[in-house]
Short mmCIF file of C-alpha atoms in Angstrom, two decimals:
data_model
loop_
_atom_site.label_atom_id
_atom_site.label_comp_id
_atom_site.label_asym_id
_atom_site.label_seq_id
_atom_site.Cartn_x
_atom_site.Cartn_y
_atom_site.Cartn_z
CA MET A 1 -9.20 -34.06 354.04
CA GLU A 2 -5.83 -35.58 353.48
CA GLY A 3 -5.85 -39.13 352.02
CA LEU A 4 -9.37 -38.69 349.86
CA GLN A 5 -9.92 -40.63 346.90
CA ARG A 6 -12.33 -40.19 343.96
CA CYS A 7 -13.73 -43.40 343.37
CA PHE A 8 -16.58 -45.65 342.42
CA VAL A 9 -18.42 -48.66 343.72
CA LEU A 10 -18.02 -51.47 341.31
CA HIS A 11 -19.64 -54.39 343.44
CA SER A 12 -20.52 -54.63 346.96
CA ARG A 13 -21.79 -58.03 349.05
CA PRO A 14 -22.52 -58.31 352.81
CA TYR A 15 -19.98 -59.43 355.33
CA SER A 16 -21.27 -60.24 358.38
CA GLU A 17 -24.93 -58.78 360.02
CA THR A 18 -24.02 -55.28 359.30
CA SER A 19 -20.85 -54.54 356.88
CA LEU A 20 -20.26 -54.94 353.68
CA ILE A 21 -17.31 -55.93 351.44
CA LEU A 22 -16.77 -53.32 348.88
CA ASP A 23 -15.14 -53.53 345.11
CA VAL A 24 -13.82 -49.95 344.76
CA PHE A 25 -12.54 -48.07 341.67
CA SER A 26 -10.58 -45.30 342.96
CA GLU A 27 -8.39 -42.67 341.01
CA ASP A 28 -5.01 -43.32 342.73
CA SER A 29 -5.17 -46.38 344.04
CA GLY A 30 -7.15 -48.43 341.03
CA ARG A 31 -9.22 -51.56 342.36
CA VAL A 32 -9.46 -51.80 345.90
CA THR A 33 -11.30 -54.01 347.96
CA ILE A 34 -12.65 -52.53 351.24
CA LEU A 35 -14.35 -53.52 354.27
CA SER A 36 -16.97 -51.03 355.22
CA LYS A 37 -18.36 -52.11 358.84
CA GLY A 38 -21.87 -51.30 360.17
CA ALA A 39 -22.48 -50.03 356.38
CA ARG A 40 -25.83 -52.40 356.71
CA ARG A 41 -27.00 -51.15 359.93
CA LYS A 42 -30.25 -49.61 359.69
CA ARG A 43 -28.84 -45.94 360.96
CA SER A 44 -25.75 -46.07 358.88
CA ASN A 45 -25.22 -42.90 356.98
CA LEU A 46 -23.49 -44.68 354.43
CA LYS A 47 -26.40 -47.12 353.63
CA GLY A 48 -27.72 -44.79 350.62
CA ALA A 49 -24.03 -43.43 349.53
CA LEU A 50 -22.10 -46.88 348.71
CA GLN A 51 -24.15 -47.57 345.49
CA PRO A 52 -22.61 -48.37 341.91
CA PHE A 53 -22.33 -45.29 339.48
CA THR A 54 -22.31 -42.54 342.60
CA PRO A 55 -19.19 -40.98 342.89
CA LEU A 56 -17.47 -40.69 346.20
CA PHE A 57 -14.94 -39.40 348.09
CA MET A 58 -13.61 -42.01 350.06
CA LYS A 59 -10.64 -42.82 352.45
CA TRP A 60 -9.56 -46.13 354.09
CA SER A 61 -6.77 -47.57 356.71
CA GLY A 62 -5.20 -50.60 356.92
CA ARG A 63 -2.20 -52.71 355.20
CA GLY A 64 -3.54 -56.04 355.11
CA SER A 65 -5.63 -57.86 352.33
CA MET A 66 -8.36 -55.69 353.26
CA PRO A 67 -8.45 -52.53 354.52
CA VAL A 68 -11.28 -50.57 356.45
CA LEU A 69 -13.11 -47.64 355.41
CA THR A 70 -13.03 -44.59 357.58
CA TYR A 71 -14.38 -42.04 355.39
CA ALA A 72 -17.17 -41.87 352.73
CA GLU A 73 -18.94 -39.38 350.85
CA PRO A 74 -21.19 -38.50 348.06
CA ILE A 75 -19.36 -36.04 345.44
CA SER A 76 -22.92 -35.50 343.68
CA ILE A 77 -25.78 -37.60 342.96
CA GLY A 78 -25.62 -40.92 341.28
CA LEU A 79 -25.45 -41.10 337.52
CA PRO A 80 -29.11 -42.11 336.09
CA MET A 81 -28.57 -45.59 334.36
CA ARG A 82 -32.67 -46.05 332.94
CA SER A 83 -34.04 -49.01 332.12
CA TYR A 84 -31.98 -51.24 329.66
CA ILE A 85 -28.98 -48.91 329.96
CA LEU A 86 -28.45 -50.12 333.24
CA TYR A 87 -27.21 -53.42 332.24
CA SER A 88 -24.47 -52.12 329.96
CA ALA A 89 -23.10 -49.73 333.05
CA MET A 90 -23.41 -53.35 335.21
CA TYR A 91 -21.14 -54.62 332.55
CA VAL A 92 -18.57 -52.03 332.88
CA ASN A 93 -18.40 -52.48 336.29
CA GLU A 94 -17.83 -56.40 336.04
CA VAL A 95 -15.27 -56.17 333.72
CA LEU A 96 -13.32 -53.73 335.61
CA ALA A 97 -13.69 -56.25 338.74
CA ARG A 98 -12.60 -58.98 336.68
CA VAL A 99 -9.25 -57.68 334.85
CA LEU A 100 -7.75 -55.16 337.21
CA GLU A 101 -5.19 -56.36 339.27
CA ASN A 102 -5.85 -54.87 343.21
CA ASN A 103 -4.01 -51.67 344.17
CA THR A 104 -2.53 -50.86 340.76
CA PRO A 105 -3.04 -47.22 339.71
CA TYR A 106 -5.22 -46.35 336.62
CA PRO A 107 -5.39 -42.86 337.03
CA VAL A 108 -6.57 -42.52 332.84
CA LEU A 109 -8.74 -45.47 332.91
CA PHE A 110 -10.52 -43.73 336.07
CA LEU A 111 -11.13 -41.01 333.59
CA ASP A 112 -12.16 -43.51 330.64
CA TYR A 113 -14.25 -44.96 333.17
CA LEU A 114 -16.18 -41.74 334.55
CA ASN A 115 -16.75 -40.82 330.59
CA VAL A 116 -18.61 -44.13 329.43
CA LEU A 117 -20.67 -43.82 332.92
CA ARG A 118 -21.57 -39.97 331.75
CA GLU A 119 -22.16 -41.36 328.15
CA LEU A 120 -24.25 -44.07 328.98
CA ALA A 121 -26.46 -42.07 331.06
CA GLN A 122 -27.47 -39.94 328.25
CA ALA A 123 -27.17 -42.62 325.26
CA ASP A 124 -30.01 -44.53 323.75
CA ASN A 125 -27.84 -46.87 321.93
CA PRO A 126 -25.23 -47.78 324.53
CA GLU A 127 -22.91 -49.70 321.83
CA PRO A 128 -20.88 -46.85 320.97
CA ALA A 129 -19.70 -45.79 324.01
CA LEU A 130 -19.03 -49.54 325.29
CA ARG A 131 -16.85 -50.04 322.65
CA ARG A 132 -14.95 -46.95 322.97
CA PHE A 133 -14.53 -47.89 326.67
CA GLU A 134 -13.26 -51.45 325.66
CA LEU A 135 -10.66 -50.20 323.70
CA ALA A 136 -9.07 -47.82 325.84
CA LEU A 137 -9.02 -50.68 328.76
CA LEU A 138 -7.32 -52.85 326.19
CA HIS A 139 -5.00 -49.86 325.74
CA HIS A 140 -4.39 -49.54 329.38
CA LEU A 141 -3.65 -53.24 329.88
CA GLY A 142 -0.74 -52.90 327.48
CA TYR A 143 -2.54 -54.47 324.30
CA GLY A 144 -0.55 -52.86 321.80
CA ILE A 145 -2.35 -53.82 318.23
CA ASP A 146 -1.65 -51.88 315.25
CA PHE A 147 -5.02 -51.46 313.46
CA LEU A 148 -3.79 -49.24 310.31
CA HIS A 149 -0.94 -51.51 309.19
CA CYS A 150 -0.67 -54.97 307.81
CA ALA A 151 1.39 -56.90 310.31
CA GLY A 152 2.71 -59.14 307.29
CA SER A 153 3.78 -56.13 304.89
CA GLY A 154 3.61 -53.15 307.22
CA LEU A 155 1.44 -51.29 304.55
CA PRO A 156 -1.52 -49.08 305.32
CA VAL A 157 -4.78 -51.39 305.59
CA GLU A 158 -7.01 -50.69 302.30
CA SER A 159 -10.80 -50.40 303.06
CA ASP A 160 -12.29 -52.76 301.16
CA MET A 161 -9.47 -55.72 301.40
CA THR A 162 -9.67 -58.40 304.15
CA TYR A 163 -7.43 -58.80 307.17
CA ASN A 164 -7.10 -61.85 309.48
CA TYR A 165 -6.19 -61.51 313.27
CA ARG A 166 -3.62 -63.39 314.56
CA GLU A 167 -3.10 -62.89 318.45
CA GLN A 168 0.01 -60.93 319.59
CA ARG A 169 0.96 -60.39 315.81
CA GLY A 170 -2.13 -58.10 314.55
CA PHE A 171 -3.76 -57.84 311.19
CA THR A 172 -2.50 -59.89 308.00
CA ALA A 173 -4.05 -59.63 304.31
CA SER A 174 -6.36 -62.64 303.46
CA MET A 175 -8.34 -63.78 300.84
CA VAL A 176 -10.21 -66.03 303.41
CA ALA A 177 -13.16 -64.45 305.14
CA GLY A 178 -14.08 -66.30 308.60
CA GLN A 179 -14.82 -65.26 312.15
CA LEU A 180 -11.22 -63.35 312.84
CA SER A 181 -11.23 -61.58 309.78
CA PHE A 182 -12.15 -57.93 309.27
CA THR A 183 -12.02 -55.17 306.62
CA GLY A 184 -9.67 -52.39 306.50
CA SER A 185 -12.68 -50.07 307.07
CA GLN A 186 -13.67 -52.05 310.02
CA LEU A 187 -9.92 -51.64 311.47
CA THR A 188 -9.79 -48.22 310.77
CA ALA A 189 -13.27 -47.24 312.50
CA ILE A 190 -11.72 -49.45 315.34
CA ALA A 191 -8.40 -47.86 315.38
CA THR A 192 -10.27 -44.18 315.39
CA ARG A 193 -13.15 -45.36 317.80
CA HIS A 194 -15.35 -43.65 315.17
CA PHE A 195 -18.47 -45.65 314.04
CA GLU A 196 -20.11 -44.39 311.25
CA THR A 197 -22.18 -47.62 310.93
CA PRO A 198 -23.84 -50.89 312.31
CA ASP A 199 -21.67 -53.15 310.32
CA GLN A 200 -18.36 -51.13 312.15
CA LEU A 201 -19.95 -51.19 315.53
CA ARG A 202 -20.79 -55.20 315.02
CA ALA A 203 -16.74 -55.43 313.90
CA ALA A 204 -15.73 -53.76 317.06
CA LYS A 205 -18.26 -55.37 319.57
CA ARG A 206 -16.46 -58.89 317.73
CA PHE A 207 -13.20 -57.35 318.07
CA THR A 208 -13.72 -56.47 321.82
CA ARG A 209 -14.81 -59.99 322.76
CA ILE A 210 -11.88 -61.75 321.00
CA ALA A 211 -9.17 -59.45 322.76
CA LEU A 212 -10.89 -59.47 326.06
CA LYS A 213 -11.15 -63.29 326.17
CA PRO A 214 -7.73 -63.83 327.68
CA TYR A 215 -8.31 -61.27 330.50
CA LEU A 216 -11.76 -62.63 331.40
CA GLY A 217 -11.27 -66.12 331.66
CA GLY A 218 -13.54 -69.01 330.99
CA LYS A 219 -16.05 -67.89 333.86
CA PRO A 220 -18.99 -66.23 332.15
CA LEU A 221 -20.02 -62.75 333.05
CA LYS A 222 -23.07 -62.62 335.60
CA SER A 223 -24.05 -58.70 333.76
CA ARG A 224 -24.46 -60.74 330.38
CA GLU A 225 -27.31 -63.72 331.96
CA LEU A 226 -29.55 -60.80 333.16
CA PHE A 227 -32.84 -60.28 331.64
CA ILE A 228 -32.31 -58.07 328.48
CA PRO A 229 -36.01 -56.50 327.27
CA ARG A 230 -37.03 -57.61 324.20
CA GLY A 231 -36.41 -55.51 321.17
CA ARG A 232 -33.37 -53.90 323.03
CA SER A 233 -29.67 -54.37 322.93
CA THR A 234 -27.13 -53.83 326.13
CA GLY A 235 -24.52 -53.61 323.35
CA LYS A 236 -22.58 -56.41 325.73
#
């Protein structure tokens, strides 16, 4: 069918008594807000399909601020997000819904999103997958920091040296360690997205939180406020 796009529902909310407003991430159009008329009716064939983490073919029409869904069909069953992994997947959806502008295509980011959902569905520890996705998202947003060279000297970072992060500039060698400090070993792991130690994962999480903060704004993420099962980490 002409005009179909591969999509995922990031979030939905009720509209009137029978409809839904959908935040959708599509391969060709990026993030789109769509009205799905009648989707909440008991006999609607869309009721079970318009769920997060289910790959869909979708089509919509209308040039106004909120186009109307005209077709939706699951491509396959939803990716299974068991127990505590679900919170991490919800975090990914919320970040995308928060930082992406409407109707701005991100076809490669769409594939990164599909990959992180697949990784999470199979993961015992969600953190490596989340860190790789956050770094990919920053890249697609135009965040162009060089992790492998000192911004002051231009020399390659050394694994046992300490470097302080300076926004919009990069990392400069420093003798003082703090919240914005990273070792050369940590920066190399972030650059390659290959995390061999818990220390490297913690550093990557600290960096992505710092780097994403300007995009997310001051409003707390709802997914971080959800109950976290004792002894488990959502990776957020």
